[in-house]
Amino acid sequence: MSKFMSSISAFAAICLLFACAMPTYAQTQNSGKKDWRQVRESIFAEIELELAKLSTEQVSEQDAAKSLGLTLPLPTINKSKEQVLAESQQEAEQAALTKHPKKELQELVAMAELRYPIYKVGDRVNIRLKTKSQPFVSGTVQNIGTERVQIGSRFIPIKDIVPEQQRGFDHFISLKDRQNFVEKQMSLQEAIIKNAIADTLPQVFATKMQQEGYYFDSEKHDDKTKPENWCKADEALHEELTKLRQEYAAGIRPEMEKQKFGEQNFKYYAGKKEWRPAGLWQRMKNIFD
């Protein structure tokens, strides 16, 4: 019975304590709470200033430049991206032409004439035949007909001549062969040079852009030949410096908050996810706040 009475007395004492504390707590809601929160904001402001100071001291432009692979001092930009691209294209084209010289039209025509001869009366020829018994016939062309030709004293059916030489006795076909050869060679030359430029341009352009003070972010883009994928190196440096300082500040913030708030007798309450004054009275107020 005495234990039961003791429990009742303890409960009554707690109730009395809370009853007495409520007016004071209500007053604190209007005045005291504002004061500690102002203190907390002051501590946070102090932390921000300290973090900014330390990150500036510990993380330099040289660190950011090293992170980006840049060399200080940065070049001064004097040309637009489009100007650099135009110069790079000219340089890449010149390099391609040096490596793959283009044959002039006259030279291609001469090659076509050798590859596709047109036989005329009076020409000295050496003709291959399809017949195994006499695979060759040599002599001077005496006459050219639609179905046979006369070479020396012999008359040779055109169908007995190997196909590639048959065409030489038809001027129209041979001229067409020559034209097709020249056009094909010109197209082939253009394709070779175009491919050589495509292989060379990315490196030429990238080198000149870096020399002119531009930066390419390979994490954001994959095509170095597009001017819009490049930015000013000083802008990239500033962005990287800001990021590195923020990362440095974020790394030391927890320990600094612990130190600064501890000095002011604050405690981090995980349930509230915030810093508040430590102590029994604060824990009682947390029940209602």
GROMACS .gro file of C-alpha atoms in nm, residues 126-138 149 151 154-166 169:
model
   29
  126ASN     CA    1   4.953  -0.712 -13.030
  127ILE     CA    2   4.614  -0.876 -12.974
  128ARG     CA    3   4.534  -1.168 -12.745
  129LEU     CA    4   4.290  -1.424 -12.875
  130LYS     CA    5   4.059  -1.671 -12.704
  131THR     CA    6   4.185  -1.958 -12.918
  132LYS     CA    7   4.442  -2.184 -12.755
  133SER     CA    8   4.608  -2.286 -13.078
  134GLN     CA    9   4.715  -1.929 -13.154
  135PRO     CA   10   4.672  -1.705 -12.848
  136PHE     CA   11   4.834  -1.395 -13.002
  137VAL     CA   12   4.833  -1.207 -13.326
  138SER     CA   13   5.062  -0.913 -13.402
  149VAL     CA   14   3.930  -0.684 -13.818
  151ILE     CA   15   4.563  -0.740 -13.886
  154ARG     CA   16   4.479  -1.211 -14.134
  155PHE     CA   17   4.111  -1.151 -14.073
  156ILE     CA   18   4.021  -1.200 -13.706
  157PRO     CA   19   3.659  -1.231 -13.589
  158ILE     CA   20   3.610  -0.973 -13.316
  159LYS     CA   21   3.434  -1.237 -13.102
  160ASP     CA   22   3.764  -1.432 -13.092
  161ILE     CA   23   3.950  -1.139 -12.931
  162VAL     CA   24   3.963  -1.123 -12.549
  163PRO     CA   25   3.682  -0.894 -12.416
  164GLU     CA   26   3.905  -0.615 -12.283
  165GLN     CA   27   4.066  -0.573 -12.628
  166GLN     CA   28   3.745  -0.614 -12.821
  169PHE     CA   29   3.792  -0.163 -13.182
   0.00000   0.00000   0.00000
